[in-house]
């Protein structure tokens, strides 16, 4: 099985002391994990919002390490994913539910590449398979 690491799971792994269950899961599955460019943008935006200081500097270093480690396993929001996103969000909007833009872009990436989303927020995703490593 292959996985798409959601923003909250990637952020957890950047902590000084990540939750043990999340860290153990990541170490056991690191070769089958992928990142979306959407997640990269969300993390980088979060770092940029921080005040200048040690925490921001430490997170920039952790972020650079994450980017380097995942360089060959980073998925773009390309034409095929955009098409999947349109199908996904259109279908749910016809049912009266508007999906959050960034989460639905991550979900479209997972659906396009047949990946399970690794997240703490399993209810944020409506069609892709999810896995909560905090509960593993």
PDB file of C-alpha atoms in Angstrom:
ATOM      1  CA  UNK A   1       0.000   0.000   0.000  1.00  0.00           C
ATOM      2  CA  UNK A   2       1.178   3.544  -0.772  1.00  0.00           C
ATOM      3  CA  UNK A   3       0.378   6.635   1.264  1.00  0.00           C
ATOM      4  CA  UNK A   4      -0.101  10.377   0.838  1.00  0.00           C
ATOM      5  CA  UNK A   5       1.023  12.154   4.008  1.00  0.00           C
ATOM      6  CA  UNK A   6      -1.394  14.948   4.926  1.00  0.00           C
ATOM      7  CA  UNK A   7      -0.240  18.252   6.359  1.00  0.00           C
ATOM      8  CA  UNK A   8      -0.972  17.420   9.995  1.00  0.00           C
ATOM      9  CA  UNK A   9       0.982  14.147   9.800  1.00  0.00           C
ATOM     10  CA  UNK A  10       3.952  15.781   8.049  1.00  0.00           C
ATOM     11  CA  UNK A  11       3.904  18.598  10.607  1.00  0.00           C
ATOM     12  CA  UNK A  12       3.866  16.081  13.449  1.00  0.00           C
ATOM     13  CA  UNK A  13       7.005  14.467  12.067  1.00  0.00           C
ATOM     14  CA  UNK A  14       8.751  17.863  12.048  1.00  0.00           C
ATOM     15  CA  UNK A  15       8.283  18.291  15.809  1.00  0.00           C
ATOM     16  CA  UNK A  16      11.202  17.877  18.214  1.00  0.00           C
ATOM     17  CA  UNK A  17       9.310  15.050  19.922  1.00  0.00           C
ATOM     18  CA  UNK A  18       6.663  13.668  17.548  1.00  0.00           C
ATOM     19  CA  UNK A  19       3.922  11.399  18.824  1.00  0.00           C
ATOM     20  CA  UNK A  20       5.487   7.949  19.151  1.00  0.00           C
ATOM     21  CA  UNK A  21       2.766   6.132  17.205  1.00  0.00           C
ATOM     22  CA  UNK A  22       3.118   8.549  14.270  1.00  0.00           C
ATOM     23  CA  UNK A  23       6.909   8.330  14.261  1.00  0.00           C
ATOM     24  CA  UNK A  24       6.865   4.520  14.422  1.00  0.00           C
ATOM     25  CA  UNK A  25       4.343   4.346  11.598  1.00  0.00           C
ATOM     26  CA  UNK A  26       6.427   6.720   9.445  1.00  0.00           C
ATOM     27  CA  UNK A  27       9.654   4.807  10.052  1.00  0.00           C
ATOM     28  CA  UNK A  28       7.946   1.552   9.083  1.00  0.00           C
ATOM     29  CA  UNK A  29       6.418   2.992   5.900  1.00  0.00           C
ATOM     30  CA  UNK A  30       8.800   5.720   4.743  1.00  0.00           C
ATOM     31  CA  UNK A  31       9.542   4.168   1.340  1.00  0.00           C
ATOM     32  CA  UNK A  32       5.848   4.025   0.429  1.00  0.00           C
ATOM     33  CA  UNK A  33       4.988   7.598   1.457  1.00  0.00           C
ATOM     34  CA  UNK A  34       4.374  10.530  -0.872  1.00  0.00           C
ATOM     35  CA  UNK A  35       3.772  14.258  -0.367  1.00  0.00           C
ATOM     36  CA  UNK A  36       1.534  16.618  -2.296  1.00  0.00           C
ATOM     37  CA  UNK A  37       2.818  20.022  -3.335  1.00  0.00           C
ATOM     38  CA  UNK A  38      -0.312  21.304  -1.570  1.00  0.00           C
ATOM     39  CA  UNK A  39       0.982  19.941   1.749  1.00  0.00           C
ATOM     40  CA  UNK A  40       4.369  21.513   1.066  1.00  0.00           C
ATOM     41  CA  UNK A  41       2.678  24.871   0.514  1.00  0.00           C
ATOM     42  CA  UNK A  42       0.573  24.570   3.661  1.00  0.00           C
ATOM     43  CA  UNK A  43       3.605  23.766   5.805  1.00  0.00           C
ATOM     44  CA  UNK A  44       5.720  26.524   4.311  1.00  0.00           C
ATOM     45  CA  UNK A  45       2.893  29.039   4.796  1.00  0.00           C
ATOM     46  CA  UNK A  46       2.617  27.998   8.444  1.00  0.00           C
ATOM     47  CA  UNK A  47       6.338  28.549   8.953  1.00  0.00           C
ATOM     48  CA  UNK A  48       6.168  31.961   7.283  1.00  0.00           C
ATOM     49  CA  UNK A  49       3.377  33.016   9.642  1.00  0.00           C
ATOM     50  CA  UNK A  50       5.599  32.458  12.695  1.00  0.00           C
ATOM     51  CA  UNK A  51       7.447  35.328  14.318  1.00  0.00           C
ATOM     52  CA  UNK A  52      11.177  35.380  13.682  1.00  0.00           C
ATOM     53  CA  UNK A  53      12.944  33.260  16.276  1.00  0.00           C
ATOM     54  CA  UNK A  54      14.327  29.853  17.182  1.00  0.00           C
ATOM     55  CA  UNK A  55      11.130  27.948  16.503  1.00  0.00           C
ATOM     56  CA  UNK A  56      10.822  29.390  13.002  1.00  0.00           C
ATOM     57  CA  UNK A  57      14.481  28.665  12.288  1.00  0.00           C
ATOM     58  CA  UNK A  58      14.203  25.089  13.585  1.00  0.00           C
ATOM     59  CA  UNK A  59      11.081  24.462  11.510  1.00  0.00           C
ATOM     60  CA  UNK A  60      12.749  25.845   8.381  1.00  0.00           C
ATOM     61  CA  UNK A  61      15.559  23.323   8.870  1.00  0.00           C
ATOM     62  CA  UNK A  62      13.104  20.474   9.524  1.00  0.00           C
ATOM     63  CA  UNK A  63      11.104  21.536   6.465  1.00  0.00           C
ATOM     64  CA  UNK A  64      14.224  21.550   4.272  1.00  0.00           C
ATOM     65  CA  UNK A  65      15.064  18.048   5.521  1.00  0.00           C
ATOM     66  CA  UNK A  66      11.531  16.874   4.746  1.00  0.00           C
ATOM     67  CA  UNK A  67      11.677  18.331   1.229  1.00  0.00           C
ATOM     68  CA  UNK A  68      15.030  16.677   0.589  1.00  0.00           C
ATOM     69  CA  UNK A  69      13.867  13.300   1.919  1.00  0.00           C
ATOM     70  CA  UNK A  70      10.681  13.398  -0.161  1.00  0.00           C
ATOM     71  CA  UNK A  71      12.112  14.993  -3.305  1.00  0.00           C
ATOM     72  CA  UNK A  72      11.524  11.924  -5.482  1.00  0.00           C
ATOM     73  CA  UNK A  73       8.125  11.252  -3.900  1.00  0.00           C
ATOM     74  CA  UNK A  74       6.481  14.670  -4.225  1.00  0.00           C
ATOM     75  CA  UNK A  75       3.362  14.756  -6.377  1.00  0.00           C
ATOM     76  CA  UNK A  76       2.344  17.780  -8.420  1.00  0.00           C
ATOM     77  CA  UNK A  77      -1.116  19.221  -8.810  1.00  0.00           C
ATOM     78  CA  UNK A  78      -1.077  18.609 -12.552  1.00  0.00           C
ATOM     79  CA  UNK A  79      -3.764  18.400 -15.236  1.00  0.00           C
ATOM     80  CA  UNK A  80      -4.793  14.847 -14.296  1.00  0.00           C
ATOM     81  CA  UNK A  81      -5.133  15.753 -10.616  1.00  0.00           C
ATOM     82  CA  UNK A  82      -7.016  18.945 -11.515  1.00  0.00           C
ATOM     83  CA  UNK A  83      -9.449  16.825 -13.540  1.00  0.00           C
ATOM     84  CA  UNK A  84      -9.916  14.458 -10.580  1.00  0.00           C
ATOM     85  CA  UNK A  85     -10.455  17.469  -8.301  1.00  0.00           C
ATOM     86  CA  UNK A  86     -13.169  18.843 -10.606  1.00  0.00           C
ATOM     87  CA  UNK A  87     -14.984  15.494 -10.632  1.00  0.00           C
ATOM     88  CA  UNK A  88     -14.698  15.089  -6.848  1.00  0.00           C
ATOM     89  CA  UNK A  89     -15.774  18.583  -5.855  1.00  0.00           C
ATOM     90  CA  UNK A  90     -18.452  18.840  -8.524  1.00  0.00           C
ATOM     91  CA  UNK A  91     -20.088  15.587  -7.433  1.00  0.00           C
ATOM     92  CA  UNK A  92     -20.155  16.631  -3.790  1.00  0.00           C
ATOM     93  CA  UNK A  93     -21.328  20.159  -4.545  1.00  0.00           C
ATOM     94  CA  UNK A  94     -24.289  18.693  -6.471  1.00  0.00           C
ATOM     95  CA  UNK A  95     -25.119  16.830  -3.230  1.00  0.00           C
ATOM     96  CA  UNK A  96     -25.047  20.139  -1.351  1.00  0.00           C
ATOM     97  CA  UNK A  97     -21.621  19.770   0.276  1.00  0.00           C
ATOM     98  CA  UNK A  98     -18.797  22.155  -0.565  1.00  0.00           C
ATOM     99  CA  UNK A  99     -15.418  20.592   0.191  1.00  0.00           C
ATOM    100  CA  UNK A 100     -12.542  22.703   1.576  1.00  0.00           C
ATOM    101  CA  UNK A 101     -10.290  23.641  -1.350  1.00  0.00           C
ATOM    102  CA  UNK A 102      -6.891  22.522  -0.056  1.00  0.00           C
ATOM    103  CA  UNK A 103      -8.157  19.295   1.524  1.00  0.00           C
ATOM    104  CA  UNK A 104     -10.032  18.416  -1.655  1.00  0.00           C
ATOM    105  CA  UNK A 105      -6.894  19.081  -3.727  1.00  0.00           C
ATOM    106  CA  UNK A 106      -4.952  16.699  -1.479  1.00  0.00           C
ATOM    107  CA  UNK A 107      -7.769  14.175  -1.740  1.00  0.00           C
ATOM    108  CA  UNK A 108      -7.860  14.454  -5.532  1.00  0.00           C
ATOM    109  CA  UNK A 109      -4.130  13.699  -5.570  1.00  0.00           C
ATOM    110  CA  UNK A 110      -4.711  10.606  -3.440  1.00  0.00           C
ATOM    111  CA  UNK A 111      -7.589   9.402  -5.615  1.00  0.00           C
ATOM    112  CA  UNK A 112      -5.627  10.023  -8.827  1.00  0.00           C
ATOM    113  CA  UNK A 113      -2.632   7.989  -7.617  1.00  0.00           C
ATOM    114  CA  UNK A 114      -4.623   5.420  -5.566  1.00  0.00           C
ATOM    115  CA  UNK A 115      -3.011   6.459  -2.282  1.00  0.00           C
ATOM    116  CA  UNK A 116      -4.279   6.229   1.286  1.00  0.00           C
ATOM    117  CA  UNK A 117      -4.225   9.604   3.060  1.00  0.00           C
ATOM    118  CA  UNK A 118      -2.319   9.578   6.353  1.00  0.00           C
ATOM    119  CA  UNK A 119      -4.049  12.120   8.581  1.00  0.00           C
ATOM    120  CA  UNK A 120      -5.425  12.799  12.009  1.00  0.00           C
ATOM    121  CA  UNK A 121      -8.472  14.401  10.363  1.00  0.00           C
ATOM    122  CA  UNK A 122     -10.008  11.365   8.695  1.00  0.00           C
ATOM    123  CA  UNK A 123     -13.437  13.001   8.461  1.00  0.00           C
ATOM    124  CA  UNK A 124     -12.018  15.788   6.250  1.00  0.00           C
ATOM    125  CA  UNK A 125     -11.836  13.378   3.318  1.00  0.00           C
ATOM    126  CA  UNK A 126     -14.917  11.946   1.649  1.00  0.00           C
ATOM    127  CA  UNK A 127     -13.741   9.434  -0.953  1.00  0.00           C
ATOM    128  CA  UNK A 128     -10.093   8.519  -0.450  1.00  0.00           C
ATOM    129  CA  UNK A 129      -9.060   5.855   2.020  1.00  0.00           C
ATOM    130  CA  UNK A 130      -7.557   7.294   5.198  1.00  0.00           C
ATOM    131  CA  UNK A 131      -5.290   6.085   7.973  1.00  0.00           C
ATOM    132  CA  UNK A 132      -4.880   7.748  11.370  1.00  0.00           C
ATOM    133  CA  UNK A 133      -1.420   6.849  12.734  1.00  0.00           C
ATOM    134  CA  UNK A 134      -2.265   8.509  16.055  1.00  0.00           C
ATOM    135  CA  UNK A 135      -4.687   5.613  16.606  1.00  0.00           C
ATOM    136  CA  UNK A 136      -2.385   2.872  15.297  1.00  0.00           C
TER     137      UNK A 136
END
